[in-house]
Coordinates of C-alpha atoms in Angstrom, one line a residue:
Chain A
M147 CA 3.4 -29.7 27.5
S148 CA 2.8 -25.8 29.0
A149 CA 0.3 -23.3 28.9
R150 CA 1.5 -20.6 27.4
E151 CA 0.5 -16.6 27.1
G152 CA -1.2 -15.6 23.5
G153 CA 1.7 -13.3 22.6
R154 CA 4.2 -15.6 23.5
I155 CA 2.4 -18.3 21.5
L156 CA 2.5 -16.4 19.3
V157 CA 6.0 -14.8 19.1
E158 CA 7.2 -18.7 19.4
Q159 CA 5.9 -19.0 16.3
L160 CA 7.2 -16.6 14.7
L161 CA 10.4 -18.4 15.1
V162 CA 9.3 -21.3 14.2
H163 CA 8.8 -20.0 10.5
G164 CA 12.2 -18.0 10.7
G165 CA 11.4 -14.6 11.7
D166 CA 14.8 -13.2 12.6
C167 CA 13.7 -9.3 12.5
A168 CA 10.4 -7.4 13.6
F169 CA 9.7 -3.6 13.3
T170 CA 7.6 -2.1 16.0
V171 CA 5.8 1.3 17.4
P172 CA 5.1 -0.4 20.7
G173 CA 1.5 0.1 21.3
E174 CA -0.4 -1.0 24.9
S175 CA -2.9 -2.4 23.2
F176 CA -0.1 -5.9 22.3
L177 CA 1.8 -5.9 25.4
P178 CA 1.3 -9.6 26.1
V179 CA 3.4 -10.0 22.7
L180 CA 5.8 -6.8 23.4
D181 CA 6.3 -9.3 26.7
A182 CA 7.2 -12.3 25.1
F183 CA 9.8 -10.2 22.5
H184 CA 11.4 -10.0 26.0
D185 CA 12.9 -13.1 26.1
V186 CA 13.9 -13.8 23.0
Q187 CA 16.0 -10.7 22.0
D188 CA 18.8 -13.3 21.0
R189 CA 16.9 -14.8 18.3
L190 CA 14.6 -12.0 16.7
K191 CA 15.9 -8.6 16.8
L192 CA 13.1 -5.7 17.4
V193 CA 13.5 -2.4 15.7
V194 CA 11.8 0.5 17.5
C195 CA 10.8 3.1 14.7
R196 CA 9.1 6.4 15.8
H197 CA 6.2 6.4 13.1
E198 CA 4.2 3.1 12.2
A199 CA 5.0 4.4 8.2
G200 CA 8.4 3.4 8.9
A201 CA 7.8 0.8 10.7
A202 CA 5.9 -0.3 7.6
N203 CA 8.2 0.9 4.8
M204 CA 10.9 -1.0 7.0
A205 CA 9.0 -4.4 7.1
E206 CA 8.0 -4.2 2.8
A207 CA 11.7 -3.2 2.6
Y208 CA 12.9 -6.4 4.6
G209 CA 10.3 -8.5 2.9
K210 CA 12.1 -7.3 -0.8
L211 CA 15.8 -7.5 0.8
T212 CA 15.4 -11.5 1.9
N213 CA 12.2 -13.1 0.3
R214 CA 10.9 -13.5 4.2
P215 CA 8.1 -11.6 5.4
G216 CA 8.6 -8.3 6.9
L217 CA 6.9 -8.3 10.4
C218 CA 5.0 -5.6 11.6
F219 CA 3.8 -4.3 14.7
V220 CA 1.7 -1.8 15.3
T221 CA -1.4 -1.1 17.9
R222 CA -5.3 -0.1 16.8
G223 CA -6.5 2.6 14.7
P224 CA -3.7 5.4 14.9
G225 CA -1.2 2.9 14.6
A226 CA -2.5 0.9 11.5
T227 CA -4.2 3.5 9.7
H228 CA -0.2 5.3 10.2
A229 CA 0.8 1.7 8.8
S230 CA -1.3 1.2 5.3
I231 CA 1.1 3.2 3.7
G232 CA 3.2 -0.2 4.1
V233 CA 0.9 -2.8 3.4
H234 CA -0.8 -0.9 0.4
T235 CA 3.2 -0.5 -0.8
A236 CA 4.3 -4.2 -0.4
F237 CA 0.5 -4.6 -2.4
Q238 CA 1.2 -2.9 -5.1
D239 CA 5.2 -4.6 -4.9
S240 CA 4.1 -8.0 -3.7
T241 CA 6.1 -8.2 -1.9
P242 CA 6.0 -10.3 1.4
M243 CA 4.9 -8.7 4.7
I244 CA 2.7 -9.7 7.5
L245 CA 1.2 -6.5 9.4
F246 CA 0.0 -7.6 13.2
I247 CA -2.1 -4.9 14.7
G248 CA -3.0 -4.8 18.4
D249 CA -7.2 -4.8 18.4
V250 CA -9.7 -3.9 21.1
G251 CA -10.6 -6.9 23.1
S252 CA -13.8 -9.1 22.3
D253 CA -15.9 -7.7 25.3
F254 CA -15.4 -4.3 23.7
R255 CA -15.9 -4.5 19.7
G256 CA -18.9 -3.5 17.7
R257 CA -19.4 0.0 20.4
E258 CA -16.6 1.8 18.6
A259 CA -14.2 1.4 21.7
F260 CA -11.2 3.3 21.9
Q261 CA -9.8 2.8 18.7
E262 CA -11.5 0.4 17.6
V263 CA -11.6 -0.6 13.4
D264 CA -12.4 -3.6 11.7
F265 CA -9.6 -4.4 10.0
A266 CA -10.7 -7.1 7.9
A267 CA -13.1 -4.7 6.2
M268 CA -10.3 -1.9 6.1
F269 CA -7.6 -3.8 4.6
A270 CA -9.8 -5.4 2.4
P271 CA -8.7 -3.8 -0.6
L272 CA -4.9 -3.3 0.2
A273 CA -3.9 -7.0 1.5
K274 CA -3.5 -10.3 -0.2
W275 CA -5.2 -11.4 3.0
A276 CA -6.7 -9.2 6.2
A277 CA -8.1 -11.6 9.3
R278 CA -8.3 -11.2 12.9
I279 CA -7.0 -14.2 15.3
D280 CA -10.1 -15.0 17.8
D281 CA -9.3 -18.2 19.1
V282 CA -5.5 -18.9 21.2
E283 CA -5.5 -21.5 20.4
R284 CA -5.8 -20.9 16.5
I285 CA -2.2 -18.8 16.7
P286 CA -0.1 -21.7 15.4
E287 CA -2.2 -22.5 12.9
F288 CA -3.2 -17.9 11.7
V289 CA -0.4 -17.4 11.7
A290 CA 1.1 -20.4 9.3
R291 CA -1.5 -19.1 7.0
A292 CA -0.2 -16.0 6.8
F293 CA 3.5 -16.9 6.0
H294 CA 2.2 -19.7 3.3
V295 CA 0.2 -16.7 1.3
A296 CA 2.7 -13.5 2.2
T297 CA 4.7 -15.6 0.0
S298 CA 3.6 -18.2 -2.2
G299 CA 2.3 -17.2 -5.4
R300 CA 2.3 -13.5 -5.8
R301 CA 3.9 -11.8 -3.1
G302 CA 2.0 -9.5 -0.9
P303 CA 0.8 -8.2 2.8
V304 CA -1.3 -9.8 5.1
V305 CA -2.7 -8.2 8.1
L306 CA -3.7 -9.9 11.7
A307 CA -5.4 -8.7 14.0
L308 CA -5.0 -9.5 17.6
P309 CA -7.7 -8.9 19.9
E310 CA -6.3 -7.4 23.4
D311 CA -8.3 -10.7 25.4
M312 CA -7.1 -12.8 23.3
L313 CA -3.2 -12.7 23.8
S314 CA -3.5 -12.1 27.0
K315 CA -5.1 -15.3 27.4
K316 CA -3.1 -18.5 28.8
A317 CA -3.4 -21.9 26.4
T318 CA -1.8 -25.3 25.7
V319 CA -1.3 -25.7 22.4
A320 CA 2.0 -27.3 19.9
D321 CA 3.8 -25.0 17.8
A322 CA 3.7 -25.6 14.2
R323 CA 5.7 -26.5 12.1
Q324 CA 8.3 -24.4 9.6
M325 CA 6.0 -23.3 7.0
R326 CA 7.1 -25.2 3.1
I327 CA 6.1 -22.7 0.9
A328 CA 4.6 -24.9 -2.0
R329 CA 5.8 -23.2 -5.5
A330 CA 4.1 -23.0 -8.8
A331 CA 6.3 -25.1 -10.9
G332 CA 5.3 -24.3 -14.8
A333 CA 4.7 -28.1 -15.5
S334 CA 1.5 -28.9 -17.6
R335 CA 1.9 -32.6 -15.8
I336 CA 2.7 -33.2 -12.0
V337 CA 6.4 -34.2 -11.4
V338 CA 6.7 -35.1 -8.2
G339 CA 9.6 -33.9 -6.0
A340 CA 11.1 -31.6 -9.4
E341 CA 10.8 -28.4 -10.3
I342 CA 11.0 -28.0 -14.0
V343 CA 8.4 -26.1 -16.8
A344 CA 6.7 -28.3 -19.3
E345 CA 9.1 -29.4 -22.0
Q346 CA 6.4 -28.0 -24.4
D347 CA 6.0 -24.8 -22.9
L348 CA 10.1 -24.4 -23.7
A349 CA 9.6 -25.7 -26.9
Y350 CA 7.1 -22.9 -27.8
I351 CA 9.0 -20.4 -26.6
A352 CA 12.4 -21.8 -28.9
A353 CA 10.1 -21.6 -32.0
A354 CA 8.2 -18.6 -30.8
M355 CA 11.7 -16.7 -31.3
A356 CA 13.1 -19.0 -34.4
D357 CA 9.9 -18.0 -35.9
D358 CA 10.0 -14.4 -35.5
P359 CA 12.9 -12.3 -37.2
P360 CA 13.6 -8.7 -36.1
L361 CA 11.3 -6.4 -36.5
H362 CA 13.5 -3.8 -38.6
A363 CA 14.7 -6.7 -41.0
R364 CA 11.2 -5.5 -42.1
H365 CA 10.9 -2.4 -41.2
A366 CA 13.4 0.9 -40.3
A367 CA 14.9 0.9 -37.5
P368 CA 13.0 2.9 -35.0
G369 CA 13.9 6.5 -34.4
P370 CA 12.6 9.9 -33.7
R371 CA 8.9 10.3 -35.3
E372 CA 7.1 13.3 -36.4
H373 CA 5.0 14.3 -33.4
G374 CA 1.5 12.6 -34.0
A375 CA 2.3 9.7 -36.4
L376 CA 1.5 6.7 -35.0
P377 CA 3.7 3.3 -34.8
Q378 CA 2.6 1.0 -37.6
P379 CA 1.8 -2.1 -36.3
P380 CA 3.4 -5.5 -37.1
R381 CA 1.6 -7.8 -39.6
R382 CA -0.1 -10.5 -37.7
R383 CA 1.5 -13.6 -38.6
A384 CA 0.7 -16.7 -38.6
Q385 CA 0.6 -19.2 -36.0
P386 CA 3.6 -20.7 -35.1
A387 CA 4.6 -24.9 -35.3
R388 CA 2.8 -25.7 -31.8
D389 CA 0.8 -29.0 -30.5
P390 CA -2.0 -29.1 -32.3
G391 CA -5.3 -28.1 -29.5
R392 CA -3.1 -26.3 -27.4
P393 CA -5.9 -23.2 -26.6
R394 CA -4.7 -19.7 -27.3
L395 CA -5.0 -18.9 -23.8
D396 CA -3.0 -21.6 -21.3
A397 CA -2.2 -20.9 -18.0
R398 CA -2.1 -24.0 -15.6
V399 CA -1.6 -25.2 -12.3
V400 CA 0.5 -28.1 -11.2
Chain B
M83 CA 12.9 -9.7 -22.6
I84 CA 11.4 -7.7 -19.7
L85 CA 12.2 -9.0 -16.3
G86 CA 10.0 -8.0 -13.0
G87 CA 8.1 -8.7 -9.8
P88 CA 9.5 -10.6 -6.8
G89 CA 10.5 -13.9 -5.9
W90 CA 14.0 -13.8 -7.6
T91 CA 17.3 -15.1 -6.5
R92 CA 21.2 -14.6 -7.0
E93 CA 20.8 -18.0 -8.5
S94 CA 17.5 -17.5 -10.6
C95 CA 18.7 -13.9 -12.0
N96 CA 22.3 -15.7 -12.9
D97 CA 19.5 -18.7 -15.2
M98 CA 18.2 -15.8 -16.7
Q99 CA 21.1 -13.9 -17.8
R100 CA 22.4 -17.2 -19.2
F101 CA 19.3 -17.9 -21.1
V102 CA 19.3 -14.3 -22.0
E103 CA 22.6 -14.4 -23.7
A104 CA 22.7 -17.3 -25.0
N105 CA 19.8 -16.8 -27.4
H106 CA 21.2 -12.6 -27.6
L107 CA 17.9 -11.3 -26.5
P108 CA 17.5 -7.6 -25.5
C109 CA 16.7 -7.4 -21.8
A110 CA 14.9 -4.3 -20.2
C111 CA 13.6 -4.5 -17.0
A112 CA 10.1 -3.3 -15.6
F113 CA 9.3 0.2 -13.4
R114 CA 12.2 -0.2 -10.5
Y115 CA 13.1 -4.2 -11.0
Q116 CA 16.0 -2.4 -12.3
D117 CA 18.4 -4.8 -10.6
L118 CA 16.9 -8.1 -12.0
F119 CA 19.5 -7.6 -14.1
D120 CA 23.2 -6.6 -14.1
N121 CA 22.8 -2.5 -16.2
R122 CA 26.6 -3.2 -16.6
L123 CA 25.8 -6.2 -19.4
D124 CA 25.5 -5.7 -23.2
H125 CA 22.2 -7.1 -23.6
Y126 CA 20.6 -4.6 -21.0
V127 CA 18.9 -2.2 -22.8
G128 CA 16.7 -0.2 -19.4
D129 CA 14.0 -0.4 -17.3
V130 CA 10.1 -0.4 -19.2
G131 CA 9.0 2.2 -16.7
I132 CA 8.0 5.3 -15.4
G133 CA 9.9 8.4 -18.0
I134 CA 10.6 5.0 -20.8
N135 CA 13.2 5.5 -23.1
P136 CA 11.0 6.7 -25.6
V137 CA 13.2 4.4 -28.5
L138 CA 13.2 1.7 -26.3
A139 CA 9.7 1.9 -25.6
E140 CA 8.8 2.0 -29.2
R141 CA 11.1 -1.3 -29.5
V142 CA 9.0 -2.8 -27.0
R143 CA 5.3 -1.5 -29.1
M144 CA 7.0 -2.6 -32.8
S145 CA 8.3 -5.9 -31.0
D146 CA 7.1 -9.8 -32.4
L147 CA 7.7 -11.1 -29.4
L148 CA 7.8 -9.9 -25.8
I149 CA 9.0 -12.1 -22.9
V150 CA 7.9 -11.1 -19.5
V151 CA 8.7 -13.1 -17.1
G152 CA 7.9 -11.9 -13.4
A153 CA 6.8 -8.2 -13.8
R154 CA 2.9 -7.7 -14.1
L155 CA 1.9 -5.6 -17.0
G156 CA 0.5 -2.8 -14.9
E157 CA 0.0 0.7 -15.7
M158 CA 3.8 1.9 -15.7
T159 CA 5.4 -1.1 -17.3
T160 CA 3.1 -1.0 -20.3
S161 CA 3.2 3.5 -20.2
G162 CA 0.0 3.4 -19.0
Y163 CA -1.5 0.4 -21.3
T164 CA -0.1 1.2 -24.7
L165 CA 2.8 -0.4 -25.4
L166 CA 0.6 -3.5 -25.6
E167 CA -3.0 -3.3 -26.7
A168 CA -5.6 -4.5 -24.7
P169 CA -6.8 -7.9 -24.2
V170 CA -5.1 -9.0 -27.2
P171 CA -1.4 -7.6 -27.5
R172 CA -0.4 -7.2 -31.1
Q173 CA 3.0 -9.0 -29.6
K174 CA 3.4 -12.1 -29.5
L175 CA 3.3 -12.5 -25.6
V176 CA 4.7 -15.2 -23.5
H177 CA 3.7 -14.2 -20.1
V178 CA 5.3 -15.9 -17.0
H179 CA 4.0 -15.1 -13.5
P180 CA 3.6 -16.5 -10.2
G181 CA -0.1 -16.2 -10.3
A182 CA -2.2 -17.0 -11.8
E183 CA -4.5 -14.0 -11.0
E184 CA -2.1 -12.1 -12.5
I185 CA -1.8 -13.9 -16.2
A186 CA -4.3 -12.5 -18.7
R187 CA -5.8 -9.9 -15.6
V188 CA -5.1 -7.1 -18.4
Y189 CA -3.4 -9.5 -21.5
Q190 CA -4.3 -12.4 -23.4
P191 CA -0.8 -14.5 -23.6
E192 CA -0.2 -16.3 -26.5
L193 CA 1.3 -18.2 -23.8
G194 CA 1.0 -17.8 -20.0
I195 CA 3.0 -20.0 -17.3
L196 CA 2.3 -20.2 -14.0
S197 CA 5.7 -21.1 -12.7
D198 CA 8.0 -19.4 -9.4
M199 CA 10.9 -17.9 -10.9
A200 CA 13.4 -20.0 -9.8
P201 CA 12.2 -23.0 -11.4
F202 CA 11.4 -21.6 -14.7
A203 CA 14.8 -19.6 -15.0
R204 CA 16.4 -22.9 -13.9
S205 CA 14.1 -24.6 -16.9
V206 CA 15.2 -22.1 -19.9
A207 CA 19.0 -21.7 -18.8
A208 CA 19.2 -25.6 -19.3
M209 CA 17.5 -25.2 -23.5
S210 CA 19.6 -25.0 -26.5
P211 CA 19.6 -22.0 -28.0
V212 CA 19.1 -20.7 -30.9
E213 CA 21.7 -20.8 -33.2
N214 CA 22.4 -17.3 -34.8
P215 CA 19.4 -16.0 -34.7
P216 CA 18.3 -13.5 -37.0
W217 CA 17.6 -11.1 -34.1
R218 CA 21.3 -11.1 -32.8
S219 CA 22.1 -7.2 -34.2
T220 CA 18.8 -6.0 -32.1
V221 CA 21.3 -5.9 -28.6
A222 CA 24.2 -3.9 -30.1
E223 CA 21.6 -1.4 -31.6
A224 CA 18.9 -1.1 -28.5
R225 CA 22.1 -1.2 -26.1
A226 CA 23.8 1.9 -28.0
D227 CA 19.8 3.2 -27.3
F228 CA 20.1 3.0 -24.1
I229 CA 24.0 3.7 -23.4
A230 CA 22.8 7.1 -24.7
W231 CA 19.9 7.8 -23.1
T232 CA 21.8 7.1 -19.8
G233 CA 25.1 9.5 -20.8
R234 CA 25.9 13.1 -19.3
R235 CA 23.9 16.1 -19.9
E236 CA 23.9 19.4 -18.6
I237 CA 21.6 20.7 -16.8
P238 CA 21.1 23.9 -15.2
G239 CA 23.2 25.2 -11.6
R240 CA 25.9 24.6 -10.3
V241 CA 25.2 21.2 -9.6
Q242 CA 25.7 18.5 -12.0
M243 CA 23.7 15.1 -10.8
W244 CA 24.9 12.5 -13.6
D245 CA 29.2 14.0 -12.1
I246 CA 27.9 12.9 -8.3
V247 CA 26.1 9.5 -9.7
D248 CA 28.8 9.1 -11.6
Y249 CA 31.3 10.2 -8.3
I250 CA 29.2 6.9 -6.2
D251 CA 29.0 4.3 -8.4
K252 CA 32.7 5.1 -8.7
H253 CA 33.5 5.2 -5.1
V254 CA 31.2 2.1 -3.2
P255 CA 31.5 -1.7 -3.4
E256 CA 29.8 -3.2 -6.1
D257 CA 26.7 -5.0 -4.5
T258 CA 25.4 -1.6 -2.7
I259 CA 21.8 -1.2 -2.0
F260 CA 20.6 2.0 -3.6
C261 CA 17.0 3.2 -2.0
N262 CA 14.5 5.7 -2.9
G263 CA 11.2 6.8 -2.7
A264 CA 9.0 8.9 -5.0
G265 CA 8.8 11.7 -6.7
N266 CA 11.6 13.6 -10.4
F267 CA 14.7 13.4 -8.2
A268 CA 14.9 9.6 -8.5
T269 CA 15.0 9.7 -12.5
W270 CA 18.4 10.7 -12.1
L271 CA 19.4 7.6 -10.1
H272 CA 17.0 5.4 -12.4
R273 CA 18.2 6.9 -15.2
F274 CA 22.5 7.2 -14.5
H275 CA 22.8 5.0 -12.3
R276 CA 23.8 1.2 -12.9
Y277 CA 21.8 -1.5 -10.9
T278 CA 24.5 -4.6 -10.7
G279 CA 22.4 -7.0 -9.5
W280 CA 20.3 -8.5 -7.6
R281 CA 19.2 -6.3 -4.8
T282 CA 20.6 -3.5 -5.2
Q283 CA 18.1 -1.9 -5.5
L284 CA 14.7 -1.4 -2.9
A285 CA 11.8 1.1 -4.8
P286 CA 7.9 1.4 -4.3
T287 CA 6.8 0.5 -7.6
S288 CA 3.7 1.7 -5.7
G289 CA 5.6 6.0 -6.4
A290 CA 4.8 6.3 -2.3
M291 CA 6.4 9.1 -0.9
G292 CA 8.4 8.6 2.0
Y293 CA 9.9 5.4 1.2
G294 CA 13.3 5.5 0.6
V295 CA 14.5 6.8 4.5
P296 CA 12.5 3.6 5.7
A297 CA 14.1 0.8 3.3
A298 CA 17.4 1.8 2.9
I299 CA 17.7 2.0 7.4
A300 CA 16.1 -1.6 7.3
A301 CA 18.4 -2.3 4.1
K302 CA 21.1 -1.2 6.7
I303 CA 20.0 -3.2 9.6
T304 CA 19.5 -6.3 7.9
R305 CA 22.6 -6.8 5.7
P306 CA 25.1 -4.3 8.0
E307 CA 27.5 -5.7 5.9
R308 CA 26.7 -3.9 3.2
M309 CA 27.2 0.2 1.9
V310 CA 23.6 1.7 1.8
V311 CA 22.9 4.8 -0.2
C312 CA 19.5 6.4 -0.3
F313 CA 18.3 9.1 -2.7
A314 CA 15.5 11.3 -1.4
G315 CA 14.0 14.6 -3.0
D316 CA 13.1 17.7 -0.3
G317 CA 9.8 16.4 0.2
D318 CA 10.2 12.9 0.0
F319 CA 12.9 13.2 2.9
L320 CA 10.7 15.1 4.9
M321 CA 7.8 12.4 4.7
S322 CA 10.0 9.6 6.9
A323 CA 12.9 12.3 8.2
Q324 CA 11.9 11.1 11.6
E325 CA 13.6 8.3 11.8
L326 CA 17.1 8.9 11.4
A327 CA 16.7 9.1 14.9
T328 CA 16.2 5.0 14.4
A329 CA 19.1 4.8 12.3
V330 CA 21.6 6.8 14.2
Q331 CA 19.6 4.5 18.0
Y332 CA 20.7 1.3 16.0
N333 CA 23.9 2.3 14.8
A334 CA 22.7 2.2 10.8
P335 CA 25.3 4.4 8.6
V336 CA 23.7 4.9 5.7
I337 CA 23.8 8.3 3.1
F338 CA 21.1 10.3 1.9
V339 CA 21.5 12.4 -0.6
V340 CA 18.8 14.4 0.0
V341 CA 18.3 16.2 -3.9
N342 CA 17.0 19.7 -2.3
N343 CA 14.6 21.9 -5.7
G344 CA 12.6 23.4 -2.5
I345 CA 9.4 22.2 -4.4
Y346 CA 6.7 19.1 -4.8
G347 CA 9.0 18.7 -8.5
T348 CA 7.1 16.3 -10.2
I349 CA 3.8 18.4 -9.4
R350 CA 5.0 21.5 -10.1
M351 CA 5.7 19.8 -13.4
H352 CA 2.7 18.5 -14.0
Q353 CA 1.3 21.9 -12.7
E354 CA 3.1 23.9 -15.6
K355 CA 2.6 21.1 -18.3
H356 CA -1.5 21.6 -18.1
Y357 CA -1.6 24.8 -16.4
P358 CA 1.0 26.8 -17.4
G359 CA 2.1 29.5 -15.1
R360 CA -0.3 29.3 -12.4
V361 CA 1.9 28.1 -9.3
V362 CA 0.1 26.7 -6.6
A363 CA 0.3 24.6 -3.4
T364 CA 3.7 23.5 -4.8
D365 CA 6.3 25.5 -3.5
I366 CA 7.7 24.5 -0.3
Q367 CA 9.8 25.2 2.6
N368 CA 12.8 23.5 3.6
P369 CA 14.8 23.4 7.4
Q370 CA 18.7 23.5 6.9
F371 CA 18.6 19.8 6.1
A372 CA 22.5 19.0 7.5
A373 CA 22.1 21.1 10.9
F374 CA 18.5 19.1 11.0
A375 CA 20.7 15.8 10.6
R376 CA 22.9 16.9 13.1
S377 CA 20.6 17.1 15.1
F378 CA 19.5 14.0 15.6
G379 CA 23.6 12.8 15.9
A380 CA 23.9 11.7 12.2
M381 CA 26.6 13.9 10.0
G382 CA 25.4 16.8 7.8
E383 CA 26.9 18.2 4.4
I384 CA 25.9 20.9 2.2
V385 CA 26.6 20.7 -1.9
E386 CA 25.8 23.8 -3.8
E387 CA 28.6 22.7 -6.3
T388 CA 29.1 19.4 -8.1
A389 CA 33.2 19.8 -7.2
Q390 CA 32.0 19.5 -3.6
F391 CA 29.9 16.5 -3.7
G392 CA 33.4 13.8 -3.5
P393 CA 35.1 15.4 -0.4
A394 CA 31.6 15.6 1.8
F395 CA 30.5 12.1 0.4
D396 CA 34.1 11.1 1.6
R397 CA 33.7 12.8 4.9
C398 CA 30.6 10.9 5.2
L399 CA 31.7 7.9 3.9
A400 CA 34.3 8.4 7.0
S401 CA 32.5 9.3 10.0
G402 CA 30.8 5.5 9.9
K403 CA 27.9 7.6 11.2
P404 CA 24.1 8.3 9.5
A405 CA 24.9 11.1 6.8
V406 CA 22.9 13.1 5.1
I407 CA 23.7 15.2 2.0
E408 CA 21.7 17.9 1.4
V409 CA 22.3 19.2 -2.4
R410 CA 20.9 21.9 -3.9
I411 CA 20.2 21.8 -7.2
D412 CA 17.9 24.5 -9.7
P413 CA 14.8 23.7 -9.3
Q414 CA 14.6 24.6 -13.5
A415 CA 16.3 21.1 -13.4
I416 CA 13.1 19.4 -13.8
T417 CA 14.5 16.4 -15.7
P418 CA 17.3 15.3 -17.6
N419 CA 16.0 16.0 -20.8
T420 CA 14.3 19.7 -19.9
T421 CA 13.6 22.6 -17.8
L422 CA 10.0 24.0 -16.1
D423 CA 10.3 27.2 -18.2
A424 CA 10.7 25.3 -21.0
I425 CA 7.7 23.3 -20.3
R426 CA 5.8 26.4 -19.6
A427 CA 6.1 28.2 -22.8
A428 CA 5.9 25.1 -24.9
S429 CA 2.5 24.5 -23.0
L430 CA 1.6 28.0 -23.7
A431 CA 2.3 28.1 -27.0
N432 CA 0.5 24.6 -27.2
K433 CA -2.9 26.8 -26.1
K434 CA -2.5 29.6 -28.8
L435 CA -2.1 27.6 -31.2

């Protein structure tokens, strides 16, 4: 295993997890990443956009279309603020996406250096997870987690800041394995290797349906109402037959 | 039954369709997830989102049982938290979602199921259907409401948007991807177009203007074998029109239909509702979009009456290039239901009361 620059380690992790396309407006803050893209253009298409909002929206749309994280690379404060619209949409739309931001070097951090922003703080309410990779040797760990967070549970955007000096450091580290995404299977018991929904939950749905004559059997079919007239709520009825002891609110994890 | 949210696949949508059809359930889709159920099928009854068919809203409100699969029960899907009462809905609610934090976020379900879409859909598709359910006739009734709601209607001016959407639907492949950003213009697409199935729609539930153009370009680059049509408003389009350069650079022949009414229409509509006659900040001056498009090396067409649209669309298709069709509509045609003048008059009359 030979030493690789941080930018190259990062791009090779994207390939490990199945990345085949990324959207960017280039910035000098992440030149080692761009340089690594140079060598993998046959496997990973780099789409150069004209505004970071365009790049982030394209990455979001890629995520929506493929169920895989849309990948986007932008620079520091101006690039990241432009790109934030795509992160917000990915959050509201539950779309898997990873925004990588070229960040100031650790030697300048905290001085409000040129275009410096605390991205973990800035994206805290916009992203599912926002973090900075400080240690070049932990790039595989952070990128693997980013893919998993973006594509598991309620999908959403992840933001990773990449300090310039971290990207140009060399390290001898192994690639991660391709991430297999853990899925909620809806079962109330652990079923190894099977993806099923618990039988009693299905039974409940069947019972709930069978228990419910349509409302219009009891009321007139809905039609135009006089302005101001409120619809009559359906009467509350007895609970359907179901597992004794089932709590009213019953969301469970495998 | 309301479908929405992330993580669907073609297979899981097919599974859900089997469950819906076997049990004769009326099926709706959440705001801007209209492609999760083929709109042409008899069990599809409309979208539960912004500008919802009031008859459908009433059905949701008055329903006994709501099975919500994948959708967040957010502001847009609940008509501002009014279709269901918080925190205990009147309806019996079954909420299936892949994220535990979304279940019971606002509404306590009778049954919450933490599940990804594929395993849930596979499981319910294999359930024995309810025999001769008493709600069976509801499907046809709700479907008739949907057909009536989405039927042709005349709008002011020389351009009829229903006819334009109908023309596109009849002249593009079934798997065409339709994109849009945000604004009242999106209503023409959302209401008149029939989404044919999974991932034929890319639209922002966030309501972000400027989304449609880059989304369409990304779609064409990612799925070059599929046709991509983008609906944009004039304001919406110019928020990301610089990406036309990207479309040309990467040879992504998207057709952009720019519905130009010269105003920030959604805001004007609300302005007239709340401050009738006091127009401010909603008039905008536009470039000539066709010439603008040609300056990028794209096609540019102008449509000022309905009959011009078909030939313009065909020329764009034939060119094999990214293309912008500027459709100039009467700003009075602010929604399929009403005009700016009518909104203003109604607001003024209300104020006098």
